[in-house]
XYZ file of C-alpha atoms in Angstrom:
768
model
C 0.000 0.000 0.000
C 1.591 3.290 -1.094
C -0.704 5.654 0.778
C -1.416 6.169 4.439
C -4.859 4.949 5.443
C -7.138 7.510 7.088
C -7.715 6.804 10.767
C -11.432 6.363 10.124
C -10.869 3.938 7.232
C -12.553 0.510 7.711
C -10.171 -2.224 8.793
C -11.238 -4.611 6.044
C -9.091 -2.616 3.600
C -6.052 -3.273 5.782
C -6.463 -6.738 7.323
C -8.976 -8.366 4.993
C -12.713 -8.892 5.290
C -12.778 -12.040 7.461
C -10.313 -10.739 10.048
C -12.068 -7.358 10.092
C -15.394 -9.074 10.840
C -13.887 -10.906 13.813
C -12.252 -7.712 15.122
C -15.537 -5.808 14.853
C -17.750 -8.515 16.350
C -15.544 -9.639 19.226
C -13.137 -6.776 19.987
C -15.182 -3.740 18.880
C -12.404 -2.670 16.516
C -13.750 -1.100 13.329
C -11.263 1.427 11.960
C -7.549 1.953 11.461
C -7.564 4.297 14.450
C -9.246 1.664 16.619
C -6.498 -0.855 15.846
C -3.678 1.661 16.377
C -5.138 2.376 19.812
C -5.694 -1.290 20.699
C -2.726 -1.379 23.047
C -0.960 -4.455 24.477
C -2.194 -5.295 27.957
C 1.261 -6.545 28.953
C 4.557 -7.758 27.505
C 6.627 -10.932 27.679
C 10.350 -10.975 27.037
C 11.896 -13.541 24.726
C 13.775 -15.833 27.049
C 11.506 -14.906 29.960
C 8.521 -17.130 30.689
C 5.278 -15.571 31.937
C 3.931 -16.777 35.261
C 1.279 -19.468 35.000
C 0.652 -19.406 38.745
C -1.395 -16.198 38.532
C -3.686 -16.915 35.583
C -7.255 -15.626 36.094
C -10.175 -17.998 35.523
C -12.716 -17.350 32.764
C -10.485 -14.897 30.896
C -8.792 -15.127 27.510
C -5.045 -15.169 28.054
C -1.844 -15.577 26.105
C 1.015 -17.371 27.877
C 4.591 -18.210 26.986
C 5.534 -21.652 28.269
C 7.439 -24.884 27.547
C 5.895 -28.307 26.942
C 6.629 -30.644 29.854
C 4.725 -33.708 28.656
C 2.002 -34.763 26.233
C -0.372 -37.669 26.840
C -2.959 -39.142 24.472
C -6.005 -40.695 26.170
C -9.158 -42.431 25.024
C -12.663 -42.113 26.431
C -16.196 -43.312 25.699
C -15.012 -46.934 25.491
C -12.248 -46.060 23.065
C -14.466 -44.186 20.605
C -13.064 -40.781 21.506
C -9.496 -39.505 21.830
C -8.018 -36.457 23.491
C -4.525 -35.021 23.883
C -3.490 -33.513 27.217
C -0.384 -31.329 27.009
C 1.117 -30.005 30.235
C 3.087 -26.755 29.827
C 5.113 -25.038 32.520
C 7.112 -21.903 33.193
C 8.642 -22.830 36.535
C 5.990 -20.970 38.568
C 3.153 -23.342 37.765
C 1.628 -25.549 35.127
C -1.315 -25.491 32.743
C -2.979 -28.270 30.738
C -3.804 -27.823 27.056
C -6.611 -30.107 25.868
C -7.368 -31.108 22.263
C -10.136 -33.414 20.998
C -11.005 -35.112 17.715
C -8.998 -35.447 14.520
C -6.691 -32.539 15.352
C -5.129 -34.575 18.160
C -2.689 -36.325 15.826
C -1.463 -33.053 14.280
C -0.920 -31.407 17.676
C 0.779 -34.544 19.023
C 3.479 -34.205 16.357
C 4.056 -30.506 17.083
C 3.782 -30.250 20.863
C 6.758 -32.358 21.844
C 8.383 -32.099 25.296
C 10.887 -29.254 25.351
C 9.122 -27.191 22.700
C 8.383 -23.587 23.685
C 5.493 -21.490 22.405
C 2.827 -18.850 22.848
C -0.565 -20.354 23.738
C -3.841 -18.412 23.658
C -7.247 -19.433 25.019
C -9.765 -19.094 27.826
C -8.755 -20.428 31.236
C -11.222 -22.906 32.730
C -11.139 -25.570 35.434
C -11.873 -29.271 34.981
C -11.292 -31.823 37.730
C -9.562 -29.099 39.753
C -6.968 -28.535 37.021
C -6.632 -25.297 35.076
C -6.765 -25.805 31.354
C -7.027 -24.211 27.918
C -9.353 -26.117 25.622
C -8.226 -26.131 21.954
C -5.925 -23.100 22.349
C -4.389 -21.225 19.433
C -0.615 -21.340 19.563
C 2.605 -20.502 17.759
C 5.862 -22.294 18.550
C 8.798 -20.003 19.182
C 11.619 -22.374 18.292
C 10.617 -23.693 14.861
C 9.360 -22.294 11.568
C 7.252 -25.081 10.067
C 4.174 -22.825 9.881
C 4.814 -19.832 7.632
C 2.161 -17.626 9.260
C 3.411 -18.475 12.730
C 7.000 -17.951 11.608
C 6.080 -14.504 10.311
C 4.578 -13.590 13.640
C 7.670 -14.871 15.450
C 9.970 -12.877 13.137
C 8.012 -9.743 13.993
C 8.787 -10.367 17.644
C 12.451 -11.277 17.152
C 14.721 -9.724 19.779
C 11.885 -7.581 21.115
C 9.491 -7.513 23.985
C 6.476 -9.592 22.986
C 3.258 -7.540 23.115
C 0.343 -9.568 24.471
C -2.907 -7.999 23.250
C -6.435 -8.169 24.659
C -7.692 -11.019 22.477
C -10.648 -13.305 21.995
C -11.292 -16.950 21.225
C -11.551 -16.217 17.508
C -8.367 -14.125 17.241
C -5.263 -14.878 19.282
C -2.853 -12.268 20.592
C -0.101 -13.154 18.139
C -2.541 -12.829 15.225
C -3.491 -9.357 16.433
C 0.184 -8.490 16.737
C 0.719 -9.441 13.121
C -2.136 -7.180 11.967
C -0.885 -4.260 14.065
C 2.648 -4.723 12.740
C 1.419 -4.670 9.145
C -0.470 -1.438 9.840
C 2.566 0.176 11.501
C 4.721 -0.648 8.461
C 2.212 1.156 6.260
C 2.062 4.195 8.553
C 5.864 4.461 8.736
C 6.230 4.162 4.959
C 4.124 7.303 4.545
C 5.653 9.217 7.475
C 2.436 9.022 9.514
C 0.659 11.435 7.245
C -2.752 12.415 8.605
C -1.948 11.639 12.264
C -2.495 14.913 14.134
C -0.869 15.960 17.400
C -3.691 16.749 19.851
C -1.328 18.218 22.461
C -0.320 21.850 21.862
C 3.393 22.064 21.122
C 4.132 24.154 24.231
C 2.413 21.594 26.469
C 4.097 18.590 24.799
C 7.560 20.119 24.864
C 7.111 21.548 28.353
C 6.324 18.114 29.745
C 8.922 16.324 27.642
C 6.482 14.002 25.862
C 7.177 11.818 22.826
C 5.622 12.743 19.492
C 2.435 10.769 18.833
C 3.947 8.571 16.057
C 6.907 7.745 18.305
C 4.570 6.898 21.185
C 2.475 4.585 19.007
C 5.590 2.821 17.701
C 7.010 2.371 21.184
C 3.784 1.033 22.674
C 3.482 -1.610 19.945
C 7.187 -2.261 19.214
C 9.117 -1.447 22.380
C 12.816 -2.135 22.493
C 13.067 -1.531 26.248
C 10.769 -1.162 29.225
C 11.655 2.534 29.228
C 10.055 2.770 25.773
C 6.820 1.377 27.196
C 6.826 3.828 30.113
C 7.452 6.845 27.862
C 4.734 5.787 25.427
C 2.193 5.167 28.185
C 2.868 8.582 29.735
C 2.225 10.310 26.401
C -0.866 8.268 25.407
C -2.504 8.673 28.821
C -2.093 12.426 28.541
C -3.662 12.419 25.078
C -6.796 10.759 26.413
C -6.996 12.831 29.584
C -6.340 16.146 27.873
C -8.742 15.785 24.926
C -11.512 14.607 27.257
C -10.848 17.454 29.654
C -11.001 20.004 26.836
C -14.368 18.573 25.790
C -15.691 18.718 29.342
C -14.239 22.206 29.989
C -15.997 23.543 26.890
C -19.225 21.881 28.037
C -18.948 23.396 31.525
C -18.295 26.810 30.034
C -21.356 26.544 27.788
C -23.523 25.333 30.702
C -22.411 28.263 32.845
C -23.743 30.648 30.208
C -27.227 29.112 30.049
C -29.931 31.142 31.791
C -31.828 29.640 34.711
C -34.326 31.024 37.210
C -32.746 31.458 40.664
C -34.779 29.572 43.298
C -34.324 30.799 46.858
C -36.593 29.575 49.682
C -38.590 32.314 51.337
C -38.214 32.861 55.094
C -40.890 31.151 57.211
C -42.156 29.353 54.128
C -42.744 25.723 53.256
C -39.161 24.572 53.908
C -39.039 26.162 57.374
C -42.454 24.701 58.200
C -41.258 21.247 57.133
C -38.007 21.457 59.110
C -40.014 22.393 62.195
C -41.982 19.125 61.955
C -38.957 16.808 61.729
C -38.792 14.512 64.779
C -35.015 14.245 64.480
C -31.972 16.404 63.881
C -30.338 16.498 60.466
C -26.882 14.951 60.322
C -23.938 17.254 59.732
C -23.578 15.726 56.270
C -27.212 16.405 55.388
C -26.883 20.040 56.478
C -23.660 20.508 54.490
C -25.041 18.931 51.299
C -28.285 20.906 51.584
C -26.244 24.099 51.875
C -24.348 23.241 48.667
C -27.599 22.533 46.822
C -29.331 25.710 48.069
C -26.315 27.756 46.932
C -26.576 26.266 43.422
C -30.339 26.755 43.260
C -29.901 30.461 43.965
C -27.637 31.041 40.948
C -28.667 32.201 37.476
C -27.316 29.145 35.643
C -28.572 25.559 35.998
C -27.384 23.433 38.865
C -25.916 20.155 37.608
C -25.127 18.245 40.779
C -24.626 14.586 41.627
C -25.678 13.498 45.108
C -23.781 10.365 46.073
C -24.758 8.720 49.300
C -24.547 5.431 51.084
C -27.686 3.326 51.164
C -29.811 4.769 53.966
C -27.838 7.999 54.375
C -30.917 10.173 53.840
C -30.628 11.210 50.190
C -34.422 11.316 49.798
C -34.732 13.760 52.698
C -32.055 16.021 51.192
C -33.785 15.880 47.789
C -37.160 16.671 49.383
C -35.746 19.745 51.122
C -34.372 20.928 47.753
C -37.788 20.415 46.156
C -39.495 22.341 48.961
C -37.029 25.217 48.501
C -37.982 25.424 44.811
C -41.707 25.346 45.644
C -41.059 28.135 48.156
C -39.581 30.150 45.297
C -42.688 29.719 43.171
C -41.519 26.792 41.027
C -42.349 23.105 40.701
C -40.172 20.052 41.282
C -40.331 16.647 39.583
C -38.756 13.436 40.855
C -38.143 10.753 38.237
C -37.977 7.170 39.566
C -37.059 4.086 37.507
C -39.923 1.785 38.601
C -43.536 2.113 39.702
C -42.732 0.378 42.984
C -40.068 2.974 43.741
C -42.234 5.899 42.564
C -45.073 4.717 44.823
C -42.635 4.218 47.696
C -41.186 7.722 47.250
C -44.667 9.238 47.043
C -45.701 7.423 50.200
C -42.513 8.454 52.036
C -42.696 12.093 50.949
C -46.364 12.506 51.890
C -45.749 10.808 55.248
C -42.759 13.060 55.992
C -44.640 16.203 54.963
C -47.895 15.328 56.721
C -50.435 18.177 56.354
C -47.869 20.137 54.329
C -48.557 17.688 51.471
C -52.248 18.665 51.466
C -51.995 22.195 50.102
C -55.359 23.440 48.900
C -57.214 20.631 50.671
C -59.542 20.984 53.647
C -57.449 20.614 56.786
C -54.203 21.082 54.915
C -51.457 23.499 55.957
C -51.492 27.099 54.742
C -47.839 26.607 53.760
C -48.549 23.314 52.023
C -48.522 22.198 48.421
C -50.077 19.278 46.631
C -47.842 16.220 46.045
C -49.046 14.100 43.132
C -48.068 10.696 41.750
C -47.964 10.039 38.010
C -47.362 6.534 36.626
C -48.309 4.757 33.440
C -50.801 2.422 35.106
C -52.934 5.099 36.801
C -56.641 5.155 36.002
C -57.900 7.851 33.640
C -59.675 10.067 36.254
C -56.646 10.113 38.603
C -54.274 10.730 35.706
C -56.404 13.572 34.346
C -56.491 15.240 37.764
C -52.704 14.887 38.204
C -52.065 16.457 34.788
C -54.435 19.318 35.642
C -52.680 19.933 38.962
C -49.330 20.153 37.165
C -50.360 22.532 34.393
C -52.148 24.887 36.793
C -49.279 24.855 39.284
C -51.477 23.583 42.138
C -49.130 20.608 42.542
C -45.705 21.837 43.588
C -44.190 18.341 43.640
C -44.752 15.422 41.265
C -43.212 11.986 41.677
C -43.402 9.587 38.777
C -41.905 7.145 36.339
C -41.297 7.451 32.594
C -44.908 8.660 32.397
C -43.583 12.121 33.357
C -41.776 12.300 30.016
C -44.867 11.891 27.820
C -45.903 14.804 25.598
C -49.221 15.277 27.421
C -47.422 16.243 30.635
C -47.166 20.039 30.952
C -45.818 22.058 33.876
C -46.750 25.515 35.087
C -43.120 26.333 36.023
C -40.710 23.415 36.299
C -37.729 24.569 38.351
C -36.016 21.372 39.555
C -35.651 17.847 38.191
C -34.525 15.156 40.650
C -33.464 11.863 39.056
C -33.256 8.913 41.440
C -30.839 6.123 40.592
C -29.631 8.059 37.566
C -27.903 5.062 35.949
C -31.324 3.494 35.333
C -32.260 6.231 32.858
C -30.955 7.087 29.409
C -29.741 10.600 28.713
C -32.639 11.140 26.313
C -35.160 10.396 29.065
C -33.608 12.871 31.481
C -33.355 15.479 28.755
C -36.997 15.012 27.721
C -38.090 15.907 31.246
C -35.758 18.915 31.493
C -37.052 20.158 28.142
C -40.517 20.652 29.673
C -39.307 23.840 31.364
C -39.328 27.252 29.644
C -35.763 27.783 30.791
C -33.304 25.021 31.746
C -34.322 23.703 35.183
C -31.860 22.819 37.895
C -30.870 19.146 37.945
C -30.069 16.896 40.889
C -29.172 13.259 40.211
C -28.872 10.728 43.026
C -27.168 7.377 43.342
C -26.389 5.121 46.281
C -23.488 3.308 44.629
C -21.781 5.126 41.782
C -21.576 2.933 38.711
C -18.273 2.993 36.813
C -19.303 5.661 34.312
C -20.562 7.894 37.101
C -17.311 7.510 39.000
C -15.422 8.417 35.846
C -17.520 11.489 35.186
C -17.060 12.518 38.797
C -13.281 12.217 38.681
C -13.258 14.018 35.348
C -15.075 16.890 36.982
C -18.067 17.118 34.665
C -20.473 17.120 37.620
C -20.454 19.064 40.834
C -20.674 16.444 43.534
C -22.063 16.199 47.035
C -21.338 13.210 49.235
C -23.403 11.775 52.086
C -21.298 9.218 53.923
C -22.772 9.551 57.388
C -25.659 7.305 58.414
C -28.457 8.800 60.540
C -28.645 7.827 64.191
C -30.516 4.602 64.870
C -29.350 2.723 61.767
C -28.020 -0.763 62.476
C -24.954 -2.533 61.079
C -25.369 -5.180 58.372
C -23.391 -8.434 58.501
C -22.723 -9.963 55.066
C -21.605 -13.524 54.280
C -21.040 -15.604 51.156
C -22.931 -18.919 51.254
C -21.120 -21.489 49.047
C -24.169 -23.683 48.514
C -22.475 -26.181 46.218
C -19.298 -26.634 48.246
C -21.044 -26.600 51.644
C -24.735 -27.569 51.286
C -25.303 -27.377 55.033
C -24.664 -23.626 54.842
C -27.791 -23.229 52.704
C -29.829 -25.236 55.202
C -28.592 -22.876 57.889
C -29.619 -19.906 55.686
C -33.277 -20.959 55.761
C -33.024 -21.673 59.503
C -31.836 -18.097 60.053
C -34.758 -16.738 57.995
C -37.185 -18.764 60.121
C -35.521 -17.597 63.357
C -35.864 -13.951 62.350
C -39.499 -14.440 61.351
C -40.292 -16.142 64.651
C -38.649 -13.197 66.425
C -41.150 -10.894 64.713
C -38.906 -9.707 61.888
C -39.168 -10.092 58.107
C -36.961 -11.238 55.238
C -36.362 -10.730 51.526
C -35.358 -13.530 49.155
C -34.122 -12.204 45.809
C -33.913 -14.209 42.564
C -32.572 -13.174 39.137
C -35.636 -14.386 37.241
C -39.434 -14.330 37.456
C -40.163 -17.769 35.975
C -43.365 -19.144 34.426
C -43.723 -18.176 30.749
C -40.283 -16.588 30.859
C -38.788 -20.044 30.586
C -37.235 -21.350 27.400
C -39.428 -22.893 24.704
C -40.199 -26.584 25.168
C -38.092 -27.729 22.239
C -35.051 -26.035 23.769
C -35.899 -27.336 27.221
C -36.009 -30.892 26.015
C -32.951 -30.517 23.836
C -30.544 -29.484 26.579
C -29.946 -30.521 30.129
C -29.321 -27.399 32.167
C -32.319 -25.611 30.635
C -35.390 -25.801 32.854
C -36.437 -29.421 33.194
C -34.096 -31.876 34.838
C -31.694 -29.228 36.093
C -34.397 -26.929 37.400
C -36.244 -29.853 38.978
C -33.052 -30.654 40.826
C -32.664 -27.009 41.780
C -36.147 -26.957 43.224
C -35.696 -30.132 45.214
C -32.338 -29.071 46.646
C -33.854 -25.757 47.714
C -36.656 -27.560 49.449
C -34.275 -29.846 51.282
C -31.819 -27.072 51.995
C -28.965 -29.048 50.452
C -27.849 -26.673 47.740
C -28.983 -24.004 45.379
C -28.853 -25.867 42.142
C -28.551 -29.228 40.532
C -25.363 -29.074 38.509
C -25.440 -30.275 34.939
C -21.848 -31.370 34.679
C -19.159 -33.208 36.581
C -16.728 -30.339 36.239
C -17.061 -26.655 36.972
C -19.562 -24.644 34.978
C -18.397 -24.288 31.435
C -15.241 -26.325 31.889
C -16.411 -29.165 29.692
C -18.686 -27.152 27.443
C -21.862 -27.734 29.499
C -24.142 -24.753 29.945
C -24.857 -23.362 33.385
C -28.328 -24.058 34.654
C -30.817 -21.219 34.181
C -31.034 -18.597 36.929
C -33.350 -19.369 39.817
C -36.851 -17.930 39.470
C -39.138 -16.140 41.934
C -42.212 -18.283 41.245
C -40.358 -21.602 41.565
C -38.417 -20.598 44.665
C -41.494 -19.213 46.446
C -43.421 -22.440 45.805
C -40.589 -24.654 47.036
C -39.901 -22.568 50.145
C -43.595 -22.529 51.032
C -43.745 -26.321 50.797
C -40.364 -26.986 52.340
C -37.788 -24.988 54.274
C -40.136 -22.108 55.199
C -43.415 -24.020 55.485
C -45.838 -22.267 57.824
C -44.451 -18.764 57.215
C -46.366 -16.141 55.239
C -44.519 -16.062 51.890
C -45.526 -13.776 49.014
C -43.968 -12.781 45.680
C -43.197 -9.441 44.032
C -41.968 -8.980 40.462
C -42.228 -6.614 37.522
C -44.857 -8.563 35.588
C -47.473 -8.129 38.295
C -50.218 -5.537 37.882
C -49.139 -2.265 39.549
C -52.084 -2.390 41.968
C -51.076 -5.914 43.010
C -47.463 -4.822 43.493
C -48.587 -1.910 45.634
C -50.845 -4.175 47.687
C -48.036 -6.660 48.352
C -45.643 -3.874 49.374
C -48.231 -2.351 51.683
C -48.846 -5.767 53.295
C -45.115 -6.350 53.687
C -44.596 -2.872 55.129
C -47.460 -3.497 57.563
C -45.845 -6.740 58.774
C -48.515 -9.002 57.284
C -45.923 -10.909 55.200
C -42.959 -12.769 56.721
C -40.917 -13.445 53.591
C -41.007 -11.523 50.311
C -39.585 -13.480 47.359
C -38.797 -10.872 44.711
C -36.742 -9.818 41.744
C -34.581 -6.682 41.856
C -37.780 -4.633 41.766
C -37.009 -4.037 45.465
C -33.443 -2.902 44.691
C -33.848 0.774 45.510
C -36.032 2.963 47.671
C -37.945 0.237 49.498
C -37.953 1.091 53.197
C -39.213 -1.523 55.674
C -37.371 -1.051 59.000
C -38.639 -4.407 60.342
C -36.912 -6.393 57.551
C -33.665 -7.815 58.907
C -32.588 -10.583 56.488
C -31.732 -10.431 52.793
C -31.036 -13.736 50.996
C -29.753 -13.232 47.424
C -29.865 -16.455 45.396
C -27.476 -16.819 42.443
C -25.735 -13.741 43.840
C -22.899 -14.159 41.327
C -25.344 -13.166 38.563
C -25.715 -9.647 39.992
C -23.326 -6.723 39.713
C -21.484 -5.165 42.637
C -23.718 -2.085 42.665
C -26.892 -4.181 42.591
C -25.733 -6.349 45.470
C -24.915 -3.295 47.575
C -28.270 -1.720 46.767
C -30.159 -4.902 47.614
C -28.271 -5.295 50.886
C -29.335 -1.784 51.815
C -32.956 -2.933 52.153
C -32.149 -4.466 55.568
C -30.658 -2.928 58.692
C -32.946 0.088 58.340
C -34.342 -0.194 61.846
C -33.016 -0.834 65.339
C -32.321 -4.574 64.777
C -29.078 -5.691 63.077
C -29.257 -6.644 59.402
C -28.013 -9.839 57.774
C -27.247 -10.306 54.062
C -26.487 -13.810 52.721
C -24.998 -14.059 49.217
C -25.790 -17.558 47.953
C -23.736 -18.946 45.053
C -22.639 -22.233 43.522
C -19.545 -20.785 41.816
C -16.146 -22.321 42.737
C -13.981 -20.585 45.293
C -11.249 -19.680 42.791
C -13.593 -17.992 40.318
C -13.700 -14.208 39.710
C -17.395 -14.283 40.629
C -16.607 -15.583 44.115
C -13.893 -12.960 44.509
C -16.442 -10.271 43.615
C -18.907 -11.615 46.183
C -16.160 -11.764 48.785
C -15.381 -8.101 48.147
C -19.032 -7.150 48.651
C -19.220 -9.162 51.866
C -16.020 -7.587 53.174
C -17.146 -3.937 53.162
C -20.252 -1.795 53.598
C -18.491 1.176 51.990
C -20.345 1.855 48.749
C -17.575 4.094 47.452
C -14.982 1.374 47.953
C -17.280 -1.059 46.152
C -17.635 1.381 43.279
C -13.863 1.349 42.907
C -13.873 -2.466 42.850
C -16.613 -2.343 40.234
C -14.597 0.188 38.263
C -11.475 -1.986 38.323
C -13.456 -4.938 36.992
C -15.641 -3.197 34.404
C -13.610 -0.091 33.504
C -15.244 3.262 33.089
C -17.715 2.665 30.319
C -17.744 5.264 27.583
C -17.088 8.502 29.449
C -18.502 10.603 26.630
C -21.022 8.107 25.307
C -24.114 6.307 26.446
C -22.645 2.860 27.102
C -22.301 2.085 30.802
C -21.092 -1.488 30.617
C -17.450 -0.710 29.982
C -17.467 -2.788 26.775
C -16.721 0.206 24.557
C -14.629 2.814 26.301
C -13.186 6.109 25.146
C -10.344 5.299 27.515
C -7.826 2.884 26.017
C -4.807 3.665 28.166
C -6.045 5.906 30.960
C -7.662 4.335 34.029
C -9.656 6.435 36.465
C -8.532 4.278 39.388
C -4.801 4.776 38.833
C -4.473 8.058 36.989
C -6.351 10.661 39.016
C -3.229 12.868 39.201
C -2.903 12.914 35.406
C -6.609 13.719 35.085
C -6.314 16.599 37.563
C -3.256 18.047 35.790
C -4.894 17.687 32.376
C -7.986 19.433 33.696
C -5.925 22.462 34.784
C -4.291 22.709 31.357
C -7.636 22.265 29.566
C -9.420 24.911 31.644
C -6.660 27.445 30.928
C -6.695 26.730 27.184
C -10.494 26.894 26.882
C -10.614 30.125 28.896
C -8.083 31.720 26.538
C -9.489 30.286 23.286
C -13.010 28.799 23.710
C -13.362 27.891 20.018
C -9.788 26.516 19.796
C -9.247 28.724 16.749
C -5.518 28.841 17.369
C -5.221 25.083 17.894
C -6.541 23.425 14.726
C -4.887 20.067 15.479
C -6.592 19.906 18.878
C -9.889 20.856 17.237
C -9.413 17.987 14.759
C -8.696 15.525 17.591
C -11.756 16.779 19.446
C -13.944 16.356 16.377
C -12.674 12.801 15.981
C -13.550 12.013 19.606
C -16.864 13.801 19.616
C -18.844 12.258 16.819
C -22.402 13.510 16.418
C -23.800 11.094 18.979
C -21.291 11.975 21.685
C -21.561 15.711 21.022
C -25.309 15.366 21.482
C -24.701 13.420 24.675
C -22.624 16.236 26.146
C -25.262 18.760 25.127
C -27.848 16.767 27.046
C -25.779 15.358 29.890
């Protein structure tokens, strides 16, 4: 190729159509720029073996090791054959397993003493770590031309080991990257712009961008790697900070109506009725919010607080301040159960102050209305009328608030609860209902990775509540290894019964609802491990208290290709517990497919103490407040995220009695899932858990809508480790944007910013 490819050119023109399809589907690499910025995750030196002792389970890895022995075995009465190859690096060993016709080919190649790079997913079978059918290239022979080419590329260099997948091994990725680098060098890196201003780059002694890219992919020394990483981290931090600094500057110029509470108004009347004293944290955060509400540009504040720290009370006081100032406030909740719970809590806290305009209501009061999609027509019509006339100062609702029919008299504040449960478009649709941009307060109990990233990047003003109100009880958390120690599960149900007999209540949470959700019959009958035999076993073991699930294989889940059983379901578990371990207790179910009136009835009965055990999905994850509930049993806990587990745990320990959270799993002790559960059990600090979550999932797309961490704008930078770089980059970005808001004098930076901020991300920042 005699021309440099544009960074946005599709990869199929460089690596071929088939390879490009695999890169796009499994590694999210689509363009030349994507591949250039697909950095090695670590490096191995020729002559230095990587450590096998520290390999993580269930991850795709590339290892450099030497064959110790190879053994061919038969199974299925001699009808099947497999090759087991043990490789070692001195720190530990790993077994490579091959089946079928390929055995004879691999047997000839993988002779004792041979050394190679082996790529595959680490699993466990019969307590032995293995790679099943790994890709490999031998490093001391050249029989395979493709493999030999890859080895030549690595000759006398550090070996880059790339984030790979089952379909494309690390050494194959290295070959593609090397081919691309040759093309870029041949054309002197034409078209690659320097995002860092020359004065900044030279002042900090950074490499040029082409040099940094060469050194990260083809390092000669470890110093090369360090220099390249320093430069590439700064690129990411600086360009992002410029984008966010420009956004903050634009936000600061938007007009907003100042909202100051009037003396001896609704807020003062409410504070006078509180039967307790606000914590120091609640007073401090309220002061920060009131200061923002009084300014002439929109508040954009994130309220982070531990489960049970009183975020709802702080949000209510902010809403009352806005009503005092003549405006209206809307609280957006992700589920009807939570919206109803918030409405109930707010009206109970406000008492007669929530009956403004009604006979017997307070002269300072205002009407508090609920708006959900399932409301009857008369109630819905009245709620809409109260909003458009301004009679209702506060509305609490679900997505129904976003509908076109909903009009406000003067919307001054939008409160979004559990902000990660809403898309940006949904939040923006509600804010757009105001004549001028309303103030925005978003709340979360456990920051999800993207929220943590945005916080560290300084795009949001933040307030933190980390002090629990007086009277809250500690929560003990334990992992229950139901498969390894079945008696522990029996003890779990005994503890639930003991708490119920002591007058307390319990939650049992399952990942699934059950019933018609189950797989179609043809699939059920076709596979063990899909509802049927496996689920029948799961039900019976629950009833007997001997385990959570019937396993479908002799080895660990997935080790021999068997599927994991389906997640446990609310309807099945409730039936089995009622007949077995919890017979005689009042057990009811709660899930998202129930009619809203039925859900509300169940929650009211549970709140009133008329139900001993509530078997539910994560519909009870946030906002549900039943002080008498003391036990939370989470079945298949490994199927939930860190944030979800922390939120669920927060439903107990809300009264004077201690709380207990039991995380039930059948995953093996050495698995990443068990490590995650152990981390949750080890701390009640939601901010520490958010960091653990961040380390595992990365930041998500800081400037995009993805929150899973699958596609991240951050390729080199990590929020956990690089806060100092982020802070320094922010200072530089703020100074540059203040001096040249349109970046007219920095065309290369403008080009880099345009490349980062495609239309979708630019729109996201406008809305965010």
